[in-house]
Amino acid sequence: MGKLSKEKRPPIGAFANVVKEKVQESLRARRQELEAAKIQAQLEKETLDVTIPGVRRPLGRVHPLNATIDKVLDIFVGLGYTVAEGPQIETDYYNFEALNTPDDHPARDMQDTFYLSEGKLLRTHTSSVQIRYMEEHQPPIRIVAPGRVYRRDTVDATHSAVFHQVEMLAVDKGLTFSDLKGTIKEFLRQMFGPDLALQFRASYFPFTEPSAEVDMQWKGKWLEVMGCGMVDPNVLTAVGYDPEVYTGFAAGFGVERFAMVLHQIDDIRRLYNSDLRFLRQF
Ligand code: DAH
């Protein structure tokens, strides 16, 4: 431009301006095109088809045995009981001796109990938790103790060498057999239905006196569901309670039995072999 004459400068300058504007205009247009294409590509990439069916995640659920234990514990907690636990590997003292079980009692037999080394054994019932809890606490006591127990039973449709029990124990001043009956009735009716018919049958357990077994009417038959009784004074003495001051009642029952009755399960082994076709029904 500097070398142009005065006359030529304006028209050529004006022409240069036109060219400059044209170039800028095409650059702008091209940039817009590229940006639009970029947005379009991104939209296509991120498109979500909300009509495609979702992927179903497998849902876990509570095992029928645990569900039964939960229901039992819920009922007793509602009645003011506390949940307690004890070890599955026990000593003769907690499993038998402190529970007033004589040396020659058949339950102590090698045929019935799994004995381990060093005087240890696998507990045959959750009654051992009664002793452990009473040793550590003073009355009044109201506990429920769920847990695994072991017996040298031959496995069949109704027996298993490992199964579950729930133990119940109350100790206080002035507890009577009526309190035991009322508690058991309330528990079983919450568990199985308000119109459940029950009968208490005299029985024998070393750790209770008197002792009873409870039958409930189920599908037209009497079904034995638990053992219970007033805590034997010897058991109270073993943990340092004065049986002249305190009385107690206790009960123990098998969880598998309850689960089988509640869900019409015909073979106890179904509860252990983790067959999903079975478990999915609960
Ligand atoms: N421990 C007994 C059993 O395994 C059940 C039982 C009976 C527990 C009477 C108790 C009881 O607390 O009072 O067969």
Coordinates of C-alpha atoms and ligand atoms in Angstrom, one line a residue:
M1 CA 0.0 0.0 0.0
G2 CA 2.9 2.3 0.9
K3 CA 4.3 2.1 -2.7
L4 CA 1.0 2.9 -4.3
S5 CA 0.2 6.3 -5.7
K6 CA -2.2 8.6 -3.9
E7 CA -5.0 8.0 -6.4
K8 CA -4.7 4.2 -6.5
R9 CA -4.6 3.8 -2.7
P10 CA -8.3 4.3 -1.9
P11 CA -9.8 1.8 -4.5
I12 CA -7.2 -0.9 -3.8
G13 CA -7.5 -0.3 0.0
A14 CA -11.3 -0.8 -0.4
F15 CA -10.8 -3.9 -2.4
A16 CA -8.4 -5.4 0.1
N17 CA -11.0 -4.8 2.8
V18 CA -13.6 -6.7 0.8
V19 CA -11.2 -9.6 0.3
K20 CA -10.3 -9.6 4.0
E21 CA -13.9 -9.7 5.0
K22 CA -14.6 -12.6 2.6
V23 CA -11.7 -14.6 4.1
Q24 CA -12.9 -13.9 7.6
E25 CA -16.4 -14.8 6.7
S26 CA -15.4 -18.2 5.3
L27 CA -13.3 -18.9 8.3
R28 CA -16.2 -18.1 10.6
A29 CA -18.5 -20.3 8.6
R30 CA -16.1 -23.2 8.6
R31 CA -15.5 -22.9 12.3
Q32 CA -19.2 -23.0 12.9
E33 CA -19.6 -26.1 10.7
L34 CA -16.8 -27.9 12.6
E35 CA -18.2 -27.0 16.0
A36 CA -21.7 -28.2 15.0
A37 CA -20.3 -31.5 13.7
K38 CA -18.4 -31.9 17.0
I39 CA -21.5 -31.4 19.1
Q40 CA -23.4 -33.7 16.8
A41 CA -20.8 -36.5 17.1
Q42 CA -20.8 -36.1 20.9
L43 CA -24.6 -36.2 21.1
E44 CA -24.6 -39.4 19.0
K45 CA -21.9 -41.0 21.2
E46 CA -23.7 -40.1 24.5
T47 CA -27.2 -41.1 23.4
L48 CA -29.1 -43.1 26.0
D49 CA -31.8 -45.4 24.8
V50 CA -34.1 -45.4 27.8
T51 CA -36.3 -48.1 26.2
I52 CA -33.6 -50.9 26.4
P53 CA -34.4 -53.3 29.2
G54 CA -32.1 -53.1 32.2
V55 CA -29.7 -55.7 33.5
R56 CA -31.3 -57.6 36.5
R57 CA -28.9 -57.8 39.4
P58 CA -29.3 -61.0 41.5
L59 CA -30.8 -60.1 44.9
G60 CA -29.5 -61.8 48.0
R61 CA -32.0 -62.8 50.7
V62 CA -32.0 -64.0 54.3
H63 CA -31.6 -67.8 54.6
P64 CA -34.7 -69.4 56.1
L65 CA -32.8 -70.5 59.1
N66 CA -31.5 -67.0 59.9
A67 CA -35.0 -65.6 59.1
T68 CA -36.4 -68.0 61.7
I69 CA -33.8 -67.1 64.3
D70 CA -34.5 -63.4 63.6
K71 CA -38.2 -63.8 64.1
V72 CA -37.6 -65.7 67.4
L73 CA -35.2 -63.1 68.7
D74 CA -37.6 -60.2 67.7
I75 CA -40.4 -61.7 69.7
F76 CA -38.3 -62.2 72.8
V77 CA -36.7 -58.8 72.5
G78 CA -40.3 -57.5 72.4
L79 CA -40.9 -59.3 75.7
G80 CA -37.9 -57.6 77.3
Y81 CA -35.2 -60.2 76.7
T82 CA -31.6 -59.6 75.8
V83 CA -29.6 -61.6 73.2
A84 CA -26.7 -63.6 74.6
E85 CA -24.1 -65.9 73.0
G86 CA -21.5 -68.5 74.1
P87 CA -18.7 -70.6 72.5
Q88 CA -19.4 -73.7 70.4
I89 CA -16.3 -75.4 71.8
E90 CA -17.2 -76.0 75.4
T91 CA -15.9 -77.8 78.5
D92 CA -17.7 -80.6 80.3
Y93 CA -18.4 -78.2 83.1
Y94 CA -20.5 -75.7 81.1
N95 CA -22.2 -78.3 78.9
F96 CA -23.0 -80.9 81.6
E97 CA -21.7 -80.5 85.1
A98 CA -22.9 -77.1 86.0
L99 CA -26.2 -78.0 84.4
N100 CA -26.7 -80.8 87.0
T101 CA -26.1 -83.5 84.5
P102 CA -24.9 -86.6 86.3
D103 CA -21.7 -88.5 85.2
D104 CA -23.7 -91.4 84.0
H105 CA -26.2 -89.4 82.0
P106 CA -26.6 -90.9 78.5
A107 CA -26.1 -87.5 76.8
R108 CA -22.5 -87.6 78.0
D109 CA -21.9 -90.8 76.1
M110 CA -19.2 -90.9 73.4
Q111 CA -21.9 -92.1 71.1
D112 CA -23.8 -88.8 71.5
T113 CA -21.2 -86.1 72.1
F114 CA -18.2 -85.0 69.9
Y115 CA -15.3 -84.9 72.3
L116 CA -12.2 -82.9 71.3
S117 CA -8.7 -83.1 72.9
E118 CA -7.8 -81.5 76.2
G119 CA -11.2 -82.1 77.8
K120 CA -13.0 -79.9 75.3
L121 CA -16.2 -80.9 73.5
L122 CA -18.6 -79.4 70.9
R123 CA -21.6 -78.2 72.9
T124 CA -24.6 -80.4 72.5
H125 CA -27.1 -77.7 73.4
T126 CA -27.2 -73.9 74.0
S127 CA -28.1 -74.5 77.7
S128 CA -24.3 -74.0 78.4
V129 CA -24.9 -70.3 77.7
Q130 CA -27.2 -70.2 80.7
I131 CA -24.3 -70.9 83.0
R132 CA -21.8 -68.6 81.2
Y133 CA -24.3 -65.7 81.4
M134 CA -25.3 -66.3 85.0
E135 CA -21.7 -66.4 86.1
E136 CA -21.2 -62.9 84.6
H137 CA -24.5 -61.3 85.6
Q138 CA -26.7 -60.9 88.7
P139 CA -30.5 -61.4 88.6
P140 CA -32.9 -60.2 87.3
I141 CA -32.0 -62.0 84.1
R142 CA -33.9 -62.4 80.9
I143 CA -31.9 -63.8 77.9
V144 CA -32.3 -65.6 74.6
A145 CA -29.3 -67.4 73.2
P146 CA -29.3 -68.6 69.6
G147 CA -26.5 -70.8 68.3
R148 CA -25.1 -73.9 66.6
V149 CA -25.0 -77.2 68.5
Y150 CA -23.5 -80.6 67.7
R151 CA -24.5 -84.2 68.2
R152 CA -23.3 -87.5 66.9
D153 CA -26.5 -88.2 65.1
T154 CA -26.8 -90.1 61.8
V155 CA -27.9 -87.6 59.2
D156 CA -31.4 -88.3 57.8
A157 CA -34.5 -86.3 56.8
T158 CA -35.0 -85.1 60.4
H159 CA -31.5 -85.3 62.0
S160 CA -28.3 -83.4 61.4
A161 CA -25.0 -83.6 63.3
V162 CA -24.9 -79.8 63.3
F163 CA -28.1 -77.8 64.0
H164 CA -29.3 -74.7 65.7
Q165 CA -31.1 -74.1 69.0
V166 CA -32.4 -71.1 70.8
E167 CA -32.2 -71.1 74.6
M168 CA -34.3 -68.9 76.9
L169 CA -33.7 -68.1 80.5
A170 CA -35.3 -65.9 83.1
V171 CA -34.2 -65.6 86.7
D172 CA -35.7 -63.3 89.3
K173 CA -37.4 -63.2 92.6
G174 CA -40.8 -64.9 92.6
L175 CA -40.9 -66.4 89.1
T176 CA -43.2 -69.4 88.9
F177 CA -44.3 -72.1 86.5
S178 CA -47.2 -69.8 85.5
D179 CA -44.7 -67.2 84.3
L180 CA -43.0 -69.9 82.2
K181 CA -46.3 -71.1 80.7
G182 CA -47.4 -67.5 79.9
T183 CA -44.1 -66.6 78.3
I184 CA -44.0 -69.8 76.1
K185 CA -47.6 -69.4 75.1
E186 CA -47.1 -65.7 74.1
F187 CA -43.9 -66.6 72.2
L188 CA -45.4 -69.6 70.3
R189 CA -48.6 -67.6 69.4
Q190 CA -46.6 -64.7 68.0
M191 CA -44.5 -67.3 66.1
F192 CA -47.2 -69.5 64.7
G193 CA -50.5 -67.7 65.1
P194 CA -52.8 -66.4 67.8
D195 CA -55.2 -69.4 68.0
L196 CA -52.4 -72.0 68.4
A197 CA -53.5 -74.9 70.8
L198 CA -50.7 -75.9 73.2
Q199 CA -50.1 -78.6 75.8
F200 CA -47.5 -78.9 78.5
R201 CA -46.4 -82.5 79.1
A202 CA -44.4 -83.5 82.2
S203 CA -40.9 -84.5 81.2
Y204 CA -37.4 -84.7 82.6
F205 CA -34.3 -82.6 82.1
P206 CA -31.4 -82.6 84.6
F207 CA -31.2 -78.8 84.7
T208 CA -34.9 -78.1 85.4
E209 CA -37.3 -79.3 88.1
P210 CA -40.1 -79.6 87.3
S211 CA -39.6 -80.1 83.6
A212 CA -42.0 -80.1 80.7
E213 CA -42.2 -80.6 77.0
V214 CA -44.5 -78.4 74.9
D215 CA -46.6 -79.7 72.1
M216 CA -48.5 -77.6 69.6
Q217 CA -51.4 -78.5 67.5
W218 CA -50.3 -78.2 63.9
K219 CA -52.2 -79.5 60.8
G220 CA -54.3 -81.8 63.0
K221 CA -51.4 -83.4 64.9
W222 CA -49.6 -82.7 68.2
L223 CA -46.1 -81.7 67.4
E224 CA -43.4 -81.6 70.1
V225 CA -41.6 -78.2 69.9
M226 CA -39.6 -77.6 73.0
G227 CA -38.3 -78.5 76.4
C228 CA -38.6 -76.3 79.4
G229 CA -38.9 -76.1 83.1
M230 CA -38.1 -74.3 86.3
V231 CA -34.3 -73.9 86.7
D232 CA -33.0 -76.6 89.1
P233 CA -31.8 -75.2 92.4
N234 CA -28.5 -77.0 91.9
V235 CA -27.9 -75.0 88.7
L236 CA -28.6 -71.7 90.5
T237 CA -26.2 -72.8 93.3
A238 CA -23.5 -73.7 90.7
V239 CA -23.4 -70.0 89.6
G240 CA -23.6 -68.6 93.1
Y241 CA -27.2 -67.6 93.2
D242 CA -29.2 -68.3 96.3
P243 CA -32.1 -70.6 95.3
E244 CA -34.0 -69.6 98.4
V245 CA -34.1 -66.0 97.0
Y246 CA -34.3 -66.5 93.3
T247 CA -36.2 -68.8 91.0
G248 CA -35.9 -69.1 87.2
F249 CA -37.4 -70.8 84.2
A250 CA -35.7 -71.9 81.0
A251 CA -36.6 -73.4 77.6
G252 CA -34.7 -74.7 74.6
F253 CA -35.8 -75.6 71.1
G254 CA -34.5 -76.5 67.7
V255 CA -34.5 -73.8 65.0
E256 CA -34.6 -76.2 62.1
R257 CA -37.8 -77.8 63.4
F258 CA -39.5 -74.4 63.6
A259 CA -38.3 -73.5 60.1
M260 CA -39.5 -76.8 58.7
V261 CA -42.9 -76.4 60.3
L262 CA -43.3 -72.8 59.2
H263 CA -42.3 -73.4 55.6
Q264 CA -43.5 -77.0 55.2
I265 CA -40.0 -78.3 54.5
D266 CA -39.8 -82.1 54.3
D267 CA -36.1 -82.7 54.7
I268 CA -33.7 -81.0 57.1
R269 CA -30.8 -81.4 54.6
R270 CA -32.5 -78.9 52.2
L271 CA -31.6 -76.2 54.8
Y272 CA -27.9 -76.9 54.4
N273 CA -27.0 -77.7 50.8
S274 CA -27.3 -74.2 49.4
D275 CA -29.4 -75.2 46.4
L276 CA -30.5 -71.9 44.9
R277 CA -33.7 -73.5 43.5
F278 CA -34.7 -74.2 47.1
L279 CA -33.4 -70.9 48.6
R280 CA -35.0 -68.7 46.0
Q281 CA -38.5 -69.7 47.3
F282 CA -37.9 -67.6 50.5
Ligands
DAH1 N1 -31.1 -78.5 76.3 C1 -32.3 -79.3 76.0 C2 -32.0 -80.1 74.7 O1 -31.1 -79.8 74.0 C3 -33.5 -78.5 75.7 C4 -34.0 -77.8 77.0 C5 -34.9 -78.4 77.8 C6 -33.5 -76.5 77.3 C7 -35.3 -77.8 78.9 C8 -33.9 -75.9 78.5 C9 -34.9 -76.6 79.3 O2 -33.5 -74.7 78.9 O3 -35.3 -75.9 80.4 O4 -32.7 -81.0 74.4

